[in-house]
Amino acid sequence: MEVCYQLPVLPLDRPVPKHVLSRRGAISFSSSSSLFGAPDPRQLSQRRGAISYDSSDQTALYIRMLGDVRVRSQVGFEPERRSSHPYLCIDFRTLHTRLGCGSTSASYDPERRVHRLLSFQRYLHSSRLLRGVPQQIPLHILDEDYTGQARCMLEKVGNWNFDIFLFDRLTNGNSLITLTFHLLNQYGLVELFQLDMVKLWRFLVMVQEDYHSDNPYHNAVHAADVTQAMYCYLREPMLAKSLTSKDILLGLLAAATHDLDHPGVNQPFLIKTDHYLATLYRNTSVLENHHWKSAVGLLRETGLFSHLPAEDRLNMERDLGSLILATDISRQNDYLSRFRLHLDQENLCMSTASHRHFVLQMALKCADICNPCRPWELSKQWSEKVTEEFFQQGDIEKKHKLEVSPLCDREMNTVGNIQIGFMTYVAEPLFAEWARFCDTRLSQTMLGHMGLNKASWGGLQQEPAPVSEEAEPSTACADTGDAATAPSDGSTATTAGGTSSKEIPQGSRES
């Protein structure tokens, strides 16, 4: 039996017909292929990167051609529900194919062109070229002075005040590729795991490209910053003397891919707009599951671990997912309580694989939300970026008459009150426990920076807003009243963001 779904290519400036949305994705596979096992090498060229996830996941067939979930099995899963919401007319990924709807024979025609499934930004790039629209092409060959400065910065990559923004400029926007490749090579992991250099470079390039550069916060620079922070934690004595090479490899890869293909909106937004990802993952850790399986898709497409035994590959993918899923901010209290219990009972044994993995999860959680612990010059930039991403989501919700999510209304919130609330209810409890585990100079430095940054935001909150001399008395009174409702102790942040840490994310995700 042969099954074929096809999505025709449509210009981005035209609405997508409903009959097309109901048939998203394109795949042709035979009944002899395994839906939930590894791809059949004989059909790989025919399916171009199609993967089926592990056998325990019986709900979906994942078709991977640059990092997304496309088609789900029609067995044991509710039909895909597509909302008519205007925001969803542009999907994350667009299938670019010329495959016919006819049956696919076992003998594949080599002359038939099979186009890759492009990420949205890649599709936009190609469609502009086809339509003759000029685009800005970045300069890929850097001046020697710039590359020299980037190399000098890499020599100090373990410093907590590492300026990732400067490094990104010096590498011409390739900070994630350059930094991750450098760290993997510095640890000797490329040689130890016999990683193919071409496959590794291709994997890192695809990872960086699958981050949305138009996101103010959740972009490749954030991933590079988290990777650099993760490296700092891996060098802490408690970890450095205990972690295995596999642990380090997983930690760096998880940091680099932990927000892969982030859409720039949070989980509640995906749920209330009836997005297919929310349906696919049953409204549970929607973004984190998507990041993980997008990363697995890239690993399988590039064949980075193809030389390893199948069981080892599956274990690596599973452990990678466990790390990425730990960054779900809605599960913060669960992880923090477990971490605190281990520390109280003093029963963390770093010679045990499960305990080392748990410490890696906590390290990645710290790295993901470490922005308040950076020096003020860096922390302030990150705070402004994440808040702007929140506000952009709020603007979309207002435009489409949706309820505005907490912290996303630019008229009701400020950068300062959001940051004070986040530090008070999310960051400080986490980093206080991390300092109990790693009582080092770095831990004390992070807590010190966070205290200073919190005070700085409080000081900015206290500054009176300038009032025009020509303003009417009623306007002036209104401004005074607004200022009076924003005390510097963070209570406004609590009211705006709620008392739950789930509603006060900082640059990771609201799930």
Short mmCIF file of C-alpha atoms in Angstrom, two decimals:
data_model
loop_
_atom_site.label_atom_id
_atom_site.label_comp_id
_atom_site.label_asym_id
_atom_site.label_seq_id
_atom_site.Cartn_x
_atom_site.Cartn_y
_atom_site.Cartn_z
CA MET A 1 0.00 0.00 0.00
CA GLU A 2 1.28 3.42 -0.89
CA VAL A 3 0.31 6.68 0.79
CA CYS A 4 1.08 10.09 -0.65
CA TYR A 5 0.49 13.58 0.68
CA GLN A 6 1.64 16.64 -1.17
CA LEU A 7 1.65 20.36 -0.49
CA PRO A 8 2.02 22.60 -3.53
CA VAL A 9 4.36 25.56 -3.44
CA LEU A 10 2.53 28.80 -2.69
CA PRO A 11 3.78 32.40 -2.66
CA LEU A 12 4.05 33.83 0.83
CA ASP A 13 1.96 36.87 -0.10
CA ARG A 14 -1.08 34.75 -0.92
CA PRO A 15 -3.35 33.08 1.66
CA VAL A 16 -3.05 29.33 2.03
CA PRO A 17 -6.24 27.54 0.94
CA LYS A 18 -7.97 25.46 3.59
CA HIS A 19 -7.73 22.31 1.50
CA VAL A 20 -3.96 22.74 1.49
CA LEU A 21 -3.76 23.30 5.24
CA SER A 22 -5.70 20.11 5.80
CA ARG A 23 -3.06 18.16 3.87
CA ARG A 24 0.10 19.65 5.34
CA GLY A 25 3.31 17.90 4.59
CA ALA A 26 4.38 15.56 1.86
CA ILE A 27 5.59 12.01 2.20
CA SER A 28 5.47 8.87 0.22
CA PHE A 29 6.19 5.59 1.96
CA SER A 30 5.35 1.97 1.48
CA SER A 31 3.79 -0.46 3.91
CA SER A 32 7.04 -2.39 4.03
CA SER A 33 8.84 0.50 5.70
CA SER A 34 9.05 0.80 9.45
CA LEU A 35 7.02 3.69 10.76
CA PHE A 36 8.60 3.86 14.17
CA GLY A 37 12.07 2.49 13.63
CA ALA A 38 15.20 3.73 11.92
CA PRO A 39 14.82 4.69 8.24
CA ASP A 40 15.45 1.98 5.70
CA PRO A 41 18.71 2.93 3.94
CA ARG A 42 17.21 1.73 0.65
CA GLN A 43 14.47 4.32 0.95
CA LEU A 44 16.56 7.14 2.38
CA SER A 45 17.17 8.85 -0.95
CA GLN A 46 13.50 8.45 -1.67
CA ARG A 47 12.37 10.01 1.60
CA ARG A 48 15.16 12.60 1.98
CA GLY A 49 15.77 12.73 5.68
CA ALA A 50 12.50 11.20 6.83
CA ILE A 51 12.76 9.81 10.33
CA SER A 52 10.45 7.92 12.61
CA TYR A 53 10.96 8.52 16.25
CA ASP A 54 11.49 5.86 18.94
CA SER A 55 9.09 2.97 19.29
CA SER A 56 7.63 4.29 22.53
CA ASP A 57 6.16 7.25 20.70
CA GLN A 58 3.23 5.68 18.86
CA THR A 59 1.42 8.92 18.08
CA ALA A 60 3.32 10.46 15.23
CA LEU A 61 5.45 9.92 12.19
CA TYR A 62 8.10 12.57 12.06
CA ILE A 63 9.25 13.65 8.65
CA ARG A 64 12.49 15.53 8.98
CA MET A 65 13.98 17.66 6.25
CA LEU A 66 15.62 20.43 8.29
CA GLY A 67 14.21 20.13 11.73
CA ASP A 68 10.45 19.97 11.93
CA VAL A 69 7.63 17.58 12.57
CA ARG A 70 5.50 17.37 9.46
CA VAL A 71 3.15 14.42 9.21
CA ARG A 72 1.53 12.34 11.92
CA SER A 73 0.33 8.80 11.76
CA GLN A 74 -3.39 8.49 11.17
CA VAL A 75 -3.51 5.62 13.64
CA GLY A 76 -4.05 6.26 17.34
CA PHE A 77 -4.00 10.04 17.12
CA GLU A 78 -6.72 12.62 16.79
CA PRO A 79 -6.92 14.40 13.43
CA GLU A 80 -4.88 17.52 13.04
CA ARG A 81 -6.99 20.54 13.86
CA ARG A 82 -6.10 23.70 12.03
CA SER A 83 -7.27 27.05 13.31
CA SER A 84 -8.43 29.76 10.96
CA HIS A 85 -6.50 32.25 13.07
CA PRO A 86 -4.72 34.77 10.78
CA TYR A 87 -1.40 34.40 12.62
CA LEU A 88 -1.22 30.75 11.58
CA CYS A 89 -1.40 31.42 7.85
CA ILE A 90 2.39 31.52 7.86
CA ASP A 91 3.71 28.24 9.22
CA PHE A 92 7.15 27.53 10.67
CA ARG A 93 8.20 25.47 7.71
CA THR A 94 7.07 25.18 4.13
CA LEU A 95 7.33 22.10 1.98
CA HIS A 96 9.07 22.80 -1.30
CA THR A 97 8.52 19.83 -3.56
CA ARG A 98 7.61 18.82 -7.09
CA LEU A 99 6.70 15.26 -6.26
CA GLY A 100 3.57 14.01 -7.95
CA CYS A 101 0.66 12.46 -6.14
CA GLY A 102 1.10 9.21 -7.99
CA SER A 103 2.46 6.09 -6.38
CA THR A 104 6.16 5.88 -5.80
CA SER A 105 7.79 2.82 -7.27
CA ALA A 106 10.55 0.91 -5.58
CA SER A 107 12.98 1.96 -8.30
CA TYR A 108 13.59 5.64 -7.64
CA ASP A 109 14.00 7.87 -10.67
CA PRO A 110 17.32 9.71 -10.19
CA GLU A 111 16.17 12.52 -12.49
CA ARG A 112 13.21 13.36 -10.28
CA ARG A 113 14.09 16.39 -8.21
CA VAL A 114 13.22 16.15 -4.53
CA HIS A 115 13.46 19.49 -2.77
CA ARG A 116 14.31 19.74 0.87
CA LEU A 117 11.86 20.85 3.49
CA LEU A 118 13.05 24.36 4.16
CA SER A 119 12.78 26.29 7.37
CA PHE A 120 10.59 29.34 6.98
CA GLN A 121 13.50 31.75 6.72
CA ARG A 122 15.22 29.54 4.11
CA TYR A 123 12.01 29.34 2.09
CA LEU A 124 11.62 33.09 2.25
CA HIS A 125 15.21 33.43 1.06
CA SER A 126 14.67 31.12 -1.93
CA SER A 127 11.32 32.64 -2.86
CA ARG A 128 12.87 36.08 -2.96
CA LEU A 129 15.53 34.85 -5.33
CA LEU A 130 12.91 33.23 -7.56
CA ARG A 131 10.84 36.41 -7.64
CA GLY A 132 13.89 38.58 -8.27
CA VAL A 133 13.56 40.50 -5.00
CA PRO A 134 16.95 41.83 -3.91
CA GLN A 135 18.13 40.78 -0.48
CA GLN A 136 20.93 41.64 1.85
CA ILE A 137 23.72 39.09 1.58
CA PRO A 138 26.12 39.13 4.54
CA LEU A 139 29.84 39.28 3.95
CA HIS A 140 31.21 35.82 4.63
CA ILE A 141 34.90 36.64 4.30
CA LEU A 142 36.01 38.56 7.36
CA ASP A 143 38.89 40.94 7.68
CA GLU A 144 41.90 39.35 9.34
CA ASP A 145 41.70 41.88 12.15
CA TYR A 146 38.19 40.70 12.99
CA THR A 147 39.05 37.00 12.92
CA GLY A 148 42.12 37.71 15.02
CA GLN A 149 40.04 39.49 17.63
CA ALA A 150 37.55 36.62 17.64
CA ARG A 151 40.39 34.17 18.27
CA CYS A 152 41.62 36.31 21.13
CA MET A 153 38.15 36.27 22.65
CA LEU A 154 38.00 32.49 22.40
CA GLU A 155 41.12 32.30 24.53
CA LYS A 156 39.05 33.83 27.33
CA VAL A 157 35.82 31.94 26.61
CA GLY A 158 35.72 30.68 30.20
CA ASN A 159 35.39 34.19 31.65
CA TRP A 160 31.96 35.02 33.06
CA ASN A 161 32.05 38.52 31.58
CA PHE A 162 32.45 37.12 28.05
CA ASP A 163 30.70 39.55 25.70
CA ILE A 164 28.70 37.34 23.34
CA PHE A 165 27.34 40.37 21.48
CA LEU A 166 30.83 41.54 20.55
CA PHE A 167 31.85 38.00 19.67
CA ASP A 168 28.84 37.66 17.37
CA ARG A 169 29.83 40.84 15.54
CA LEU A 170 33.44 39.70 15.20
CA THR A 171 32.33 36.36 13.72
CA ASN A 172 29.88 38.04 11.32
CA GLY A 173 26.85 36.56 13.04
CA ASN A 174 28.34 33.06 13.34
CA SER A 175 28.88 33.05 17.10
CA LEU A 176 27.01 29.79 17.71
CA ILE A 177 28.90 27.86 15.03
CA THR A 178 32.31 29.24 15.97
CA LEU A 179 31.88 28.91 19.72
CA THR A 180 30.41 25.40 19.74
CA PHE A 181 32.98 24.07 17.27
CA HIS A 182 35.79 25.58 19.34
CA LEU A 183 34.55 24.05 22.59
CA LEU A 184 34.01 20.60 21.10
CA ASN A 185 37.50 20.69 19.65
CA GLN A 186 39.03 22.09 22.85
CA TYR A 187 37.67 19.17 24.86
CA GLY A 188 39.01 16.74 22.25
CA LEU A 189 35.50 15.42 21.60
CA VAL A 190 35.84 15.54 17.82
CA GLU A 191 38.73 13.10 17.90
CA LEU A 192 37.45 11.05 20.83
CA PHE A 193 34.05 10.36 19.26
CA GLN A 194 35.55 10.23 15.76
CA LEU A 195 33.16 12.91 14.51
CA ASP A 196 33.37 13.67 10.82
CA MET A 197 34.47 17.29 10.51
CA VAL A 198 32.29 17.97 7.48
CA LYS A 199 29.21 16.47 9.13
CA LEU A 200 29.89 18.38 12.34
CA TRP A 201 30.28 21.69 10.55
CA ARG A 202 27.14 21.04 8.51
CA PHE A 203 25.23 20.17 11.67
CA LEU A 204 26.30 23.38 13.41
CA VAL A 205 25.50 25.50 10.37
CA MET A 206 22.02 23.99 10.17
CA VAL A 207 21.48 24.50 13.90
CA GLN A 208 22.38 28.17 13.67
CA GLU A 209 20.23 28.67 10.59
CA ASP A 210 17.21 27.06 12.24
CA TYR A 211 17.19 29.72 14.95
CA HIS A 212 14.97 32.63 13.92
CA SER A 213 17.18 35.68 13.53
CA ASP A 214 14.15 37.99 13.64
CA ASN A 215 13.36 36.94 17.23
CA PRO A 216 14.60 39.68 19.57
CA TYR A 217 15.66 37.11 22.17
CA HIS A 218 15.25 33.47 21.20
CA ASN A 219 17.84 33.46 18.44
CA ALA A 220 21.26 31.97 17.75
CA VAL A 221 23.04 34.56 19.89
CA HIS A 222 21.02 33.45 22.92
CA ALA A 223 21.96 29.84 22.15
CA ALA A 224 25.62 30.83 21.93
CA ASP A 225 25.36 32.69 25.24
CA VAL A 226 23.81 29.66 26.94
CA THR A 227 26.53 27.43 25.45
CA GLN A 228 29.23 29.73 26.84
CA ALA A 229 27.58 29.73 30.26
CA MET A 230 27.29 25.94 30.14
CA TYR A 231 31.02 25.75 29.45
CA CYS A 232 31.70 27.89 32.53
CA TYR A 233 29.64 25.48 34.65
CA LEU A 234 31.31 22.42 33.17
CA ARG A 235 34.64 23.82 34.36
CA GLU A 236 33.46 24.04 37.97
CA PRO A 237 35.47 21.61 40.16
CA MET A 238 32.42 19.56 41.21
CA LEU A 239 31.63 18.86 37.57
CA ALA A 240 35.04 18.89 35.91
CA LYS A 241 36.38 16.06 38.05
CA SER A 242 33.31 13.86 37.63
CA LEU A 243 31.73 14.31 34.21
CA THR A 244 32.56 11.89 31.42
CA SER A 245 33.31 12.88 27.85
CA LYS A 246 29.81 11.80 26.87
CA ASP A 247 28.34 14.06 29.57
CA ILE A 248 30.30 17.03 28.27
CA LEU A 249 29.33 16.34 24.66
CA LEU A 250 25.65 16.11 25.60
CA GLY A 251 25.84 19.24 27.74
CA LEU A 252 27.31 21.35 24.95
CA LEU A 253 24.97 20.01 22.26
CA ALA A 254 21.93 20.50 24.51
CA ALA A 255 22.96 24.09 25.21
CA ALA A 256 23.43 24.81 21.50
CA THR A 257 20.07 23.29 20.48
CA HIS A 258 17.89 23.94 23.55
CA ASP A 259 15.73 26.59 21.78
CA LEU A 260 16.04 25.31 18.21
CA ASP A 261 13.39 26.76 15.87
CA HIS A 262 11.78 28.81 18.64
CA PRO A 263 8.85 30.72 17.08
CA GLY A 264 9.20 33.77 19.35
CA VAL A 265 5.90 33.14 21.16
CA ASN A 266 5.20 31.10 24.28
CA GLN A 267 3.27 27.90 24.86
CA PRO A 268 0.01 29.54 26.01
CA PHE A 269 -0.06 31.44 22.71
CA LEU A 270 0.33 28.21 20.72
CA ILE A 271 -2.43 26.58 22.75
CA LYS A 272 -4.99 29.37 22.46
CA THR A 273 -4.37 29.76 18.72
CA ASP A 274 -4.84 26.00 18.29
CA HIS A 275 -1.41 25.53 16.76
CA TYR A 276 -0.61 22.08 15.42
CA LEU A 277 2.45 21.77 17.71
CA ALA A 278 0.25 22.22 20.78
CA THR A 279 -2.02 19.46 19.49
CA LEU A 280 0.89 17.21 18.61
CA TYR A 281 2.46 17.42 22.07
CA ARG A 282 -0.87 17.52 23.93
CA ASN A 283 -0.19 20.97 25.42
CA THR A 284 2.71 19.62 27.46
CA SER A 285 6.23 21.08 27.12
CA VAL A 286 5.25 21.98 23.57
CA LEU A 287 8.26 24.14 22.71
CA GLU A 288 10.78 21.96 24.52
CA ASN A 289 9.57 18.83 22.72
CA HIS A 290 9.78 20.70 19.43
CA HIS A 291 13.34 21.89 20.17
CA TRP A 292 14.41 18.38 21.09
CA LYS A 293 12.94 16.59 18.09
CA SER A 294 14.16 19.28 15.74
CA ALA A 295 17.66 18.68 17.12
CA VAL A 296 17.29 14.92 16.70
CA GLY A 297 16.20 15.50 13.13
CA LEU A 298 19.34 17.49 12.43
CA LEU A 299 21.52 14.81 14.00
CA ARG A 300 19.95 12.15 11.82
CA GLU A 301 19.92 14.20 8.66
CA THR A 302 23.59 15.09 8.92
CA GLY A 303 24.51 11.60 10.15
CA LEU A 304 26.73 13.09 12.84
CA PHE A 305 26.43 9.96 14.99
CA SER A 306 25.78 7.50 12.15
CA HIS A 307 29.08 5.73 12.81
CA LEU A 308 28.05 4.86 16.38
CA PRO A 309 26.14 1.69 17.28
CA ALA A 310 22.38 2.10 16.95
CA GLU A 311 21.80 1.66 20.68
CA ASP A 312 24.36 4.35 21.51
CA ARG A 313 22.75 6.75 19.03
CA LEU A 314 19.31 6.26 20.54
CA ASN A 315 20.68 6.74 24.05
CA MET A 316 22.37 9.96 23.00
CA GLU A 317 19.14 11.26 21.48
CA ARG A 318 17.13 10.30 24.55
CA ASP A 319 19.58 11.93 26.96
CA LEU A 320 19.70 15.03 24.78
CA GLY A 321 15.93 15.24 25.04
CA SER A 322 16.00 14.80 28.80
CA LEU A 323 18.32 17.80 29.09
CA ILE A 324 16.31 20.04 26.76
CA LEU A 325 12.99 19.12 28.40
CA ALA A 326 14.44 20.17 31.77
CA THR A 327 14.49 23.79 30.55
CA ASP A 328 10.68 23.94 30.68
CA ILE A 329 10.12 26.82 33.08
CA SER A 330 6.74 25.42 34.13
CA ARG A 331 8.59 22.50 35.77
CA GLN A 332 10.99 24.79 37.62
CA ASN A 333 9.63 24.00 41.07
CA ASP A 334 9.80 20.24 40.48
CA TYR A 335 13.48 20.33 39.59
CA LEU A 336 14.33 22.86 42.27
CA SER A 337 12.61 20.83 45.00
CA ARG A 338 14.41 17.69 43.94
CA PHE A 339 17.73 19.53 43.82
CA ARG A 340 17.16 21.04 47.27
CA LEU A 341 16.27 17.63 48.68
CA HIS A 342 19.50 16.11 47.34
CA LEU A 343 21.51 18.93 48.88
CA ASP A 344 19.74 18.67 52.23
CA GLN A 345 20.33 14.92 52.38
CA GLU A 346 23.85 15.25 50.92
CA ASN A 347 23.27 12.20 48.75
CA LEU A 348 24.32 13.47 45.33
CA CYS A 349 26.84 10.93 44.08
CA MET A 350 28.67 12.16 41.00
CA SER A 351 29.96 8.68 40.28
CA THR A 352 26.37 7.64 39.50
CA ALA A 353 25.31 8.27 35.92
CA SER A 354 21.77 9.31 36.85
CA HIS A 355 23.03 11.85 39.38
CA ARG A 356 25.52 13.31 36.92
CA HIS A 357 22.73 13.65 34.38
CA PHE A 358 20.53 15.43 36.92
CA VAL A 359 23.35 17.87 37.69
CA LEU A 360 23.69 18.49 33.94
CA GLN A 361 19.98 19.28 33.82
CA MET A 362 20.36 21.79 36.63
CA ALA A 363 23.43 23.30 34.96
CA LEU A 364 21.52 23.77 31.71
CA LYS A 365 18.61 25.33 33.59
CA CYS A 366 21.01 27.79 35.19
CA ALA A 367 22.69 28.55 31.88
CA ASP A 368 19.33 29.13 30.21
CA ILE A 369 18.25 31.85 32.65
CA CYS A 370 21.63 33.24 33.71
CA ASN A 371 21.09 36.67 32.15
CA PRO A 372 20.35 38.38 35.51
CA CYS A 373 23.69 37.04 36.77
CA ARG A 374 25.76 38.67 34.03
CA PRO A 375 27.46 42.06 34.43
CA TRP A 376 25.00 44.94 34.13
CA GLU A 377 26.10 45.97 30.63
CA LEU A 378 25.26 42.50 29.29
CA SER A 379 22.33 41.72 31.56
CA LYS A 380 20.52 44.94 30.64
CA GLN A 381 20.72 44.14 26.92
CA TRP A 382 19.29 40.66 27.44
CA SER A 383 16.51 42.03 29.65
CA GLU A 384 15.48 44.53 27.01
CA LYS A 385 15.54 41.87 24.28
CA VAL A 386 13.42 39.31 26.12
CA THR A 387 10.93 41.97 27.18
CA GLU A 388 10.62 43.21 23.62
CA GLU A 389 9.84 39.66 22.50
CA PHE A 390 7.12 39.47 25.14
CA PHE A 391 5.70 42.79 23.99
CA GLN A 392 5.73 41.73 20.34
CA GLN A 393 3.63 38.71 21.27
CA GLY A 394 1.26 41.02 23.14
CA ASP A 395 0.97 43.23 20.08
CA ILE A 396 -0.01 40.21 17.98
CA GLU A 397 -2.59 39.17 20.56
CA LYS A 398 -4.09 42.65 20.61
CA LYS A 399 -4.16 42.80 16.82
CA HIS A 400 -6.16 39.58 16.62
CA LYS A 401 -8.43 40.34 19.59
CA LEU A 402 -6.90 37.67 21.82
CA GLU A 403 -6.44 37.89 25.56
CA VAL A 404 -3.03 39.40 26.17
CA SER A 405 -0.69 37.01 27.99
CA PRO A 406 0.87 38.01 31.33
CA LEU A 407 3.93 40.26 30.96
CA CYS A 408 3.19 40.80 27.27
CA ASP A 409 1.30 44.09 27.47
CA ARG A 410 3.75 46.92 26.82
CA GLU A 411 1.27 49.43 28.26
CA MET A 412 0.97 47.61 31.59
CA ASN A 413 4.52 46.34 32.18
CA THR A 414 8.05 47.69 32.15
CA VAL A 415 11.40 45.99 31.71
CA GLY A 416 12.24 46.79 35.31
CA ASN A 417 9.21 45.30 37.02
CA ILE A 418 9.38 42.16 34.87
CA GLN A 419 13.06 41.66 35.71
CA ILE A 420 12.65 42.33 39.42
CA GLY A 421 9.82 39.81 39.60
CA PHE A 422 11.78 37.23 37.63
CA MET A 423 14.86 37.57 39.81
CA THR A 424 12.82 37.37 43.01
CA TYR A 425 10.70 34.34 42.18
CA VAL A 426 12.74 32.34 39.66
CA ALA A 427 16.43 33.23 39.41
CA GLU A 428 17.39 33.84 43.03
CA PRO A 429 15.98 30.54 44.40
CA LEU A 430 17.67 28.55 41.63
CA PHE A 431 21.10 30.16 41.87
CA ALA A 432 21.03 30.07 45.67
CA GLU A 433 20.74 26.28 45.52
CA TRP A 434 23.37 26.09 42.78
CA ALA A 435 25.73 28.04 45.05
CA ARG A 436 25.09 25.46 47.78
CA PHE A 437 26.14 22.75 45.34
CA CYS A 438 29.08 24.66 43.84
CA ASP A 439 30.30 27.09 46.47
CA THR A 440 32.88 28.66 44.20
CA ARG A 441 34.02 32.10 43.16
CA LEU A 442 31.84 31.89 40.05
CA SER A 443 28.71 31.14 42.06
CA GLN A 444 29.35 34.08 44.39
CA THR A 445 30.08 36.31 41.38
CA MET A 446 26.75 35.39 39.80
CA LEU A 447 24.81 36.08 43.00
CA GLY A 448 26.66 39.36 43.40
CA HIS A 449 25.82 40.50 39.87
CA MET A 450 22.19 39.53 40.34
CA GLY A 451 21.92 41.59 43.52
CA LEU A 452 23.46 44.61 41.83
CA ASN A 453 21.29 44.23 38.75
CA LYS A 454 18.15 43.94 40.83
CA ALA A 455 19.10 47.11 42.69
CA SER A 456 19.80 48.87 39.39
CA TRP A 457 16.37 48.00 38.02
CA GLY A 458 14.84 49.13 41.29
CA GLY A 459 16.63 52.45 40.99
CA LEU A 460 15.37 52.90 37.44
CA GLN A 461 11.85 52.13 38.62
CA GLN A 462 12.09 54.93 41.21
CA GLU A 463 13.09 57.56 38.67
CA PRO A 464 10.08 59.82 38.05
CA ALA A 465 8.76 59.92 34.51
CA PRO A 466 9.28 63.32 32.84
CA VAL A 467 6.06 65.34 32.64
CA SER A 468 5.62 68.02 30.00
CA GLU A 469 5.04 71.53 31.35
CA GLU A 470 2.19 71.95 28.90
CA ALA A 471 0.45 68.79 30.08
CA GLU A 472 -3.03 69.22 31.43
CA PRO A 473 -3.54 68.69 35.19
CA SER A 474 -5.59 65.54 34.62
CA THR A 475 -2.76 64.05 32.56
CA ALA A 476 -0.19 64.93 35.19
CA CYS A 477 -2.32 63.36 37.90
CA ALA A 478 -2.71 60.21 35.85
CA ASP A 479 1.06 59.98 35.40
CA THR A 480 1.60 60.46 39.11
CA GLY A 481 -0.91 57.75 39.90
CA ASP A 482 0.78 55.33 37.56
CA ALA A 483 4.13 55.99 39.16
CA ALA A 484 2.67 55.43 42.58
CA THR A 485 1.44 51.99 41.60
CA ALA A 486 4.95 50.84 40.65
CA PRO A 487 6.92 50.49 43.88
CA SER A 488 10.54 49.48 43.58
CA ASP A 489 10.24 46.44 45.84
CA GLY A 490 8.99 44.26 42.98
CA SER A 491 5.39 43.99 44.15
CA THR A 492 4.19 45.33 40.82
CA ALA A 493 6.09 42.56 39.06
CA THR A 494 4.30 40.06 41.25
CA THR A 495 0.92 41.51 40.37
CA ALA A 496 1.69 41.78 36.67
CA GLY A 497 3.28 38.42 36.34
CA GLY A 498 1.44 36.47 39.01
CA THR A 499 3.00 34.57 41.86
CA SER A 500 3.80 31.52 39.80
CA SER A 501 7.29 31.21 38.32
CA LYS A 502 5.65 29.73 35.27
CA GLU A 503 4.43 33.17 34.32
CA ILE A 504 7.70 35.00 34.84
CA PRO A 505 10.13 33.63 32.23
CA GLN A 506 13.45 35.26 31.42
CA GLY A 507 14.72 34.42 28.05
CA SER A 508 13.98 30.74 28.22
CA ARG A 509 10.31 30.07 27.57
CA GLU A 510 6.87 30.41 29.04
CA SER A 511 5.24 27.04 28.96
#
